[in-house]
Amino acid sequence: MHTLLTEKHDQGERMTTTSRESLVARVALGIAVGSLMVAGVASPAHAATTSRTASCSIGGFTGYMRVTFDAPNFFSTTVRRVEYRINKGTNSGGNNADVSWLDYGVAPTLEATTTTAIQDNAWHTLRETDYGRGSGGIGTLMIFDKSGASDPRCSPQF
């Protein structure tokens, strides 16, 4: 440990050349280390994201599930968003379709479900909270809302 040396003169105390150089060196080192730490925090490496889409069709309905995740590996990654899209074709029906996403790569199994899925052929968010997953499978189920008849169902496969 360095000791700060001072000399007393008529004009007050002042540091000696040796102690001044030591202090300057320590301050410079502190600034350099601090800059590296701030640089590491200010610009973290973000993984690129990509998405996969799966679909299924039955009875004139087509359902899509899209998952956005950190590249390059879907089976061991961070999931960013899960979305669905339902095209009801010429079928009549409301917006009470059921959509389920089951991720078995998480313990316990992560489930995102809605019973009021909109059937307007536009993308809708089912889950938008990031989560990490391992190497388990994915389960999906779509039960379409069809007026005056039994509701057809299918499962998009990833």
Rosetta silent file (secondary structure, phi, psi, omega in degrees, C-alpha in Angstrom):
SEQUENCE: MHTLLTEKHDQGERMTTTSRESLVARVALGIAVGSLMVAGVASPAHAATTSRTASCSIGGFTGYMRVTFDAPNFFSTTVRRVEYRINKGTNSGGNNADVSWLDYGVAPTLEATTTTAIQDNAWHTLRETDYGRGSGGIGTLMIFDKSGASDPRCSPQF
SCORE:     score description
SCORE:     0.000 S_00000001
   1 L     0.000  137.664 -179.829    0.000    0.000    0.000 S_00000001
   2 L   -87.466  143.052  175.685    1.305    3.454   -0.886 S_00000001
   3 L  -106.492  130.808  179.628    1.484    6.192    1.684 S_00000001
   4 L   -76.009  119.878 -179.052    0.752    9.689    0.531 S_00000001
   5 L   -98.565  141.276  176.696    3.738   11.864    1.453 S_00000001
   6 E  -130.077  153.654  173.383    3.465   15.582    1.965 S_00000001
   7 E  -118.656  141.105  178.062    5.960   18.348    2.521 S_00000001
   8 E   -96.091  131.071  177.660    5.182   21.401    4.527 S_00000001
   9 E  -131.355  177.564  179.567    6.174   24.733    3.038 S_00000001
  10 L   -62.126  -29.088 -176.498    5.325   28.327    3.700 S_00000001
  11 L   -92.040    9.094  179.678    2.461   28.099    1.200 S_00000001
  12 E   111.546 -168.007 -178.163    0.920   25.016    2.834 S_00000001
  13 E   -85.355  147.550  172.077    1.198   21.296    2.195 S_00000001
  14 E  -147.449  154.038 -178.870    1.977   19.820   -1.204 S_00000001
  15 E   -77.573  149.012  175.144    2.655   16.307   -2.455 S_00000001
  16 L   -77.191  163.236 -179.214    6.149   15.259   -3.358 S_00000001
  17 H   -58.620  -43.161 -178.095    6.943   14.292   -6.952 S_00000001
  18 H   -63.070  -47.077 -178.340    7.234   10.606   -6.064 S_00000001
  19 H   -70.901  -31.483  178.330    3.907   10.454   -4.288 S_00000001
  20 H   -65.166  -44.785  178.949    2.227   12.560   -7.015 S_00000001
  21 H   -62.359  -39.537  179.027    3.374   10.119   -9.724 S_00000001
  22 H   -64.697  -43.544  179.596    2.125    7.219   -7.626 S_00000001
  23 H   -65.112  -44.113  178.697   -1.245    8.888   -7.117 S_00000001
  24 H   -60.380  -42.913  179.819   -1.557    9.740  -10.826 S_00000001
  25 H   -62.879  -42.948  179.782   -0.735    6.137  -11.749 S_00000001
  26 H   -67.202  -40.468  177.963   -3.362    4.771   -9.333 S_00000001
  27 H   -64.257  -43.748  179.026   -6.024    7.206  -10.558 S_00000001
  28 H   -61.185  -42.298  178.215   -5.238    6.341  -14.198 S_00000001
  29 H   -63.944  -43.076  178.619   -5.491    2.630  -13.409 S_00000001
  30 H   -61.690  -41.261  178.084   -8.794    3.167  -11.603 S_00000001
  31 H   -65.314  -42.310 -179.789  -10.203    5.112  -14.551 S_00000001
  32 H   -62.853  -46.631  179.388   -9.081    2.423  -17.004 S_00000001
  33 H   -64.086  -44.300  178.476  -10.647   -0.394  -14.968 S_00000001
  34 H   -60.720  -39.447  178.580  -13.834    1.620  -14.462 S_00000001
  35 H   -64.294  -41.325  178.196  -14.054    2.330  -18.192 S_00000001
  36 H   -64.027  -40.874 -179.825  -13.735   -1.359  -19.024 S_00000001
  37 H   -65.927  -44.451  178.897  -16.446   -2.246  -16.526 S_00000001
  38 H   -64.804  -40.771  178.994  -18.811    0.420  -17.863 S_00000001
  39 H   -61.102  -39.753  179.052  -18.081   -0.606  -21.448 S_00000001
  40 H   -66.557  -34.706  179.755  -18.981   -4.199  -20.579 S_00000001
  41 H   -79.917  -37.643 -174.121  -22.266   -3.138  -18.993 S_00000001
  42 H   -72.306  -27.055 -176.912  -23.173   -0.529  -21.576 S_00000001
  43 L  -134.546   68.409  179.631  -22.856   -2.776  -24.600 S_00000001
  44 L   -68.604  156.801  178.174  -23.691   -6.400  -23.757 S_00000001
  45 L   -79.766  116.995  177.622  -23.700   -8.974  -26.516 S_00000001
  46 L  -100.369  133.794  177.780  -27.304   -9.625  -27.536 S_00000001
  47 L   -73.765  146.636  175.743  -28.109  -12.772  -29.405 S_00000001
  48 L   -69.565  148.578  177.549  -29.925  -12.396  -32.699 S_00000001
  49 E  -104.952  153.936  176.354  -33.542  -13.492  -32.649 S_00000001
  50 E  -143.334  173.954  179.083  -35.323  -15.683  -35.137 S_00000001
  51 E  -140.288  156.946  174.218  -38.755  -17.270  -35.347 S_00000001
  52 E  -126.715  144.319  178.905  -40.414  -20.520  -36.339 S_00000001
  53 E  -125.767  136.286  174.987  -43.981  -20.954  -37.515 S_00000001
  54 E  -125.785  151.790 -178.950  -46.071  -24.124  -37.473 S_00000001
  55 E  -141.739  163.350  172.917  -49.574  -24.568  -38.851 S_00000001
  56 E  -150.702  153.954 -178.690  -52.460  -27.003  -39.049 S_00000001
  57 E  -135.488  143.181  174.849  -55.739  -27.034  -40.973 S_00000001
  58 E  -163.081  138.184  174.434  -59.089  -28.709  -40.443 S_00000001
  59 L    56.710   31.636  179.898  -62.668  -28.017  -41.526 S_00000001
  60 L    86.801   -6.554  175.913  -61.747  -24.868  -43.453 S_00000001
  61 E   -95.448  147.075  170.668  -59.856  -23.339  -40.512 S_00000001
  62 E  -130.705  128.243  178.939  -56.092  -22.817  -40.497 S_00000001
  63 E  -114.863  141.799 -179.469  -54.216  -22.130  -37.290 S_00000001
  64 E  -126.559  141.762  171.147  -50.665  -20.840  -36.980 S_00000001
  65 E  -124.243  134.197  178.507  -48.308  -20.672  -34.012 S_00000001
  66 E  -127.982  132.633  178.001  -45.153  -18.560  -34.172 S_00000001
  67 E  -120.777  131.781  177.223  -42.378  -18.546  -31.585 S_00000001
  68 E  -107.662  131.062 -173.447  -39.606  -15.924  -31.496 S_00000001
  69 E  -147.610  167.100  176.025  -36.405  -16.984  -29.750 S_00000001
  70 E   -73.082  129.331  179.008  -32.688  -16.290  -29.473 S_00000001
  71 L   -72.246  160.039    6.811  -30.808  -17.896  -32.363 S_00000001
  72 L  -102.126   -6.802 -168.559  -29.375  -20.317  -33.282 S_00000001
  73 L  -119.225  112.067 -179.491  -30.951  -23.216  -31.328 S_00000001
  74 L   -64.447  -30.099 -172.982  -34.680  -23.405  -30.570 S_00000001
  75 L   -87.201    3.198  172.452  -34.271  -26.383  -28.242 S_00000001
  76 L  -157.514   88.898 -167.552  -31.989  -24.636  -25.745 S_00000001
  77 E  -159.876 -174.812  169.584  -32.644  -20.928  -25.812 S_00000001
  78 E  -106.698  123.088  177.468  -34.535  -17.941  -24.480 S_00000001
  79 E   -86.376  128.821 -177.407  -38.068  -17.689  -25.830 S_00000001
  80 E   -97.006  -38.111 -174.784  -39.057  -14.060  -26.432 S_00000001
  81 E  -159.377  144.995  173.782  -42.644  -14.275  -27.710 S_00000001
  82 E  -124.647  128.334 -177.758  -45.363  -16.790  -28.631 S_00000001
  83 E  -130.484  160.614  175.328  -48.090  -15.716  -31.076 S_00000001
  84 E  -132.990  160.006  174.359  -51.061  -17.283  -32.843 S_00000001
  85 E  -146.923  134.657  178.896  -53.079  -16.546  -35.972 S_00000001
  86 E  -126.014  124.911  173.440  -56.385  -18.118  -37.009 S_00000001
  87 E  -106.327  114.647 -177.883  -57.873  -17.953  -40.483 S_00000001
  88 L   -87.093    0.421  178.779  -61.481  -19.129  -40.315 S_00000001
  89 L    59.607 -129.708 -179.646  -61.848  -19.174  -44.114 S_00000001
  90 L   -95.404    4.759  179.498  -65.543  -19.119  -45.058 S_00000001
  91 L   -70.784  148.333  171.401  -66.666  -20.499  -41.686 S_00000001
  92 L   -97.178  148.937 -178.497  -68.859  -18.425  -39.429 S_00000001
  93 L   167.257  161.424 -176.786  -67.886  -18.226  -35.823 S_00000001
  94 L   -91.639 -156.632  179.743  -66.962  -15.873  -33.080 S_00000001
  95 L  -113.981   53.248  177.297  -63.775  -15.046  -31.283 S_00000001
  96 L  -124.355   37.308  176.138  -63.894  -17.739  -28.637 S_00000001
  97 E   -73.435  156.534  176.913  -61.352  -20.168  -30.032 S_00000001
  98 E  -105.889  132.349  177.119  -59.025  -21.962  -27.624 S_00000001
  99 E  -131.699  129.198  179.741  -55.262  -21.760  -28.142 S_00000001
 100 E  -130.019  140.663  175.926  -52.733  -23.543  -25.926 S_00000001
 101 E  -125.627  121.065  178.198  -48.921  -23.563  -25.864 S_00000001
 102 E  -120.198  121.829 -179.684  -47.191  -26.133  -23.640 S_00000001
 103 E  -110.351  107.821 -179.393  -43.410  -26.006  -23.279 S_00000001
 104 L   -84.479    1.702  176.072  -42.001  -29.224  -21.826 S_00000001
 105 L   -86.867   10.056 -179.247  -38.473  -27.775  -21.954 S_00000001
 106 L  -127.830  141.033  176.180  -39.256  -25.921  -18.708 S_00000001
 107 L  -117.107  122.615   -6.960  -39.772  -27.437  -15.251 S_00000001
 108 L   -69.202  167.474 -179.032  -42.559  -27.287  -14.341 S_00000001
 109 L   -52.856  131.918  178.130  -44.140  -27.298  -17.801 S_00000001
 110 E   -88.649  132.515  179.717  -44.920  -23.772  -18.960 S_00000001
 111 E  -127.558  132.238  173.123  -48.441  -23.257  -20.287 S_00000001
 112 E  -124.638  123.464 -173.138  -49.879  -20.237  -22.097 S_00000001
 113 E  -141.483  147.322  168.862  -53.583  -20.513  -22.922 S_00000001
 114 E  -138.608  147.299  175.272  -56.508  -18.382  -24.004 S_00000001
 115 E  -110.512    9.913  179.213  -60.171  -19.293  -24.480 S_00000001
 116 E  -129.033   43.078 -179.320  -60.963  -16.078  -26.337 S_00000001
 117 E   -67.317  137.805 -177.199  -58.624  -16.355  -29.318 S_00000001
 118 L   -86.818  134.851 -176.247  -59.508  -14.004  -32.168 S_00000001
 119 L  -108.078   59.134 -174.958  -60.155  -15.573  -35.587 S_00000001
 120 L  -115.603   13.482  179.495  -59.325  -12.601  -37.856 S_00000001
 121 L    62.183   27.515  175.908  -56.235  -13.954  -39.698 S_00000001
 122 L  -119.845  155.156  179.018  -53.956  -11.485  -37.848 S_00000001
 123 L   -75.257  136.479  177.648  -51.111  -12.252  -35.434 S_00000001
 124 E  -132.343  143.052 -178.269  -51.961  -12.005  -31.722 S_00000001
 125 E   -80.193  129.377  174.120  -49.636  -12.374  -28.750 S_00000001
 126 E   -98.565  -37.904  177.016  -50.205  -15.365  -26.505 S_00000001
 127 E  -150.858  133.052 -179.195  -47.098  -14.828  -24.341 S_00000001
 128 L  -130.040   16.957  176.955  -44.527  -12.032  -24.401 S_00000001
 129 L   -97.973  125.252 -179.084  -42.524  -12.627  -21.223 S_00000001
 130 L   -59.569  143.211  171.367  -39.004  -13.984  -21.841 S_00000001
 131 E  -152.578  152.148  177.962  -38.168  -17.390  -20.425 S_00000001
 132 E   -91.307  146.607  179.349  -35.354  -19.899  -20.760 S_00000001
 133 E  -135.797  155.979  176.974  -35.991  -23.423  -21.990 S_00000001
 134 L  -100.148 -138.981 -170.978  -34.076  -26.668  -22.212 S_00000001
 135 L  -105.410   23.030  178.128  -34.439  -29.562  -24.613 S_00000001
 136 L   -79.801  172.953 -178.553  -38.034  -30.699  -24.020 S_00000001
 137 L   -82.890  177.852  179.051  -40.793  -30.812  -26.598 S_00000001
 138 E  -121.902  135.426  173.731  -43.558  -28.362  -27.463 S_00000001
 139 E  -117.830  137.044  177.730  -47.282  -29.096  -27.355 S_00000001
 140 E  -134.151  152.555  175.743  -49.888  -26.943  -29.097 S_00000001
 141 E  -150.399  134.560  174.883  -53.648  -27.173  -29.462 S_00000001
 142 E  -126.974  125.003  174.302  -56.152  -25.027  -31.334 S_00000001
 143 E  -115.554  110.256 -174.304  -59.897  -25.494  -30.946 S_00000001
 144 L   -78.705  151.942 -179.412  -61.629  -23.276  -33.486 S_00000001
 145 L   -97.123  106.654 -178.078  -64.941  -21.530  -32.767 S_00000001
 146 L  -116.688  126.724 -178.325  -67.503  -22.655  -35.354 S_00000001
 147 L   -70.141  135.833  172.030  -71.129  -21.501  -35.155 S_00000001
 148 L    67.983   15.277 -179.667  -73.838  -24.161  -35.009 S_00000001
 149 L  -152.167  169.232  176.704  -71.476  -27.151  -35.185 S_00000001
 150 L   -66.721  147.886 -176.241  -68.872  -28.967  -33.154 S_00000001
 151 L   -82.697  118.565  178.547  -65.626  -27.046  -32.895 S_00000001
 152 L   -69.667  153.921 -179.212  -62.817  -28.571  -34.996 S_00000001
 153 E  -138.728  150.082  174.939  -59.382  -28.956  -33.421 S_00000001
 154 E  -156.771  169.098 -176.569  -55.805  -29.487  -34.567 S_00000001
 155 L  -130.025  107.997  173.512  -52.255  -29.170  -33.278 S_00000001
 156 L   -60.850  135.998 -176.786  -49.528  -27.265  -35.138 S_00000001
 157 L  -109.500  127.182  175.795  -46.285  -29.281  -34.871 S_00000001
 158 L   -92.781    0.000    0.000  -42.856  -27.706  -34.345 S_00000001
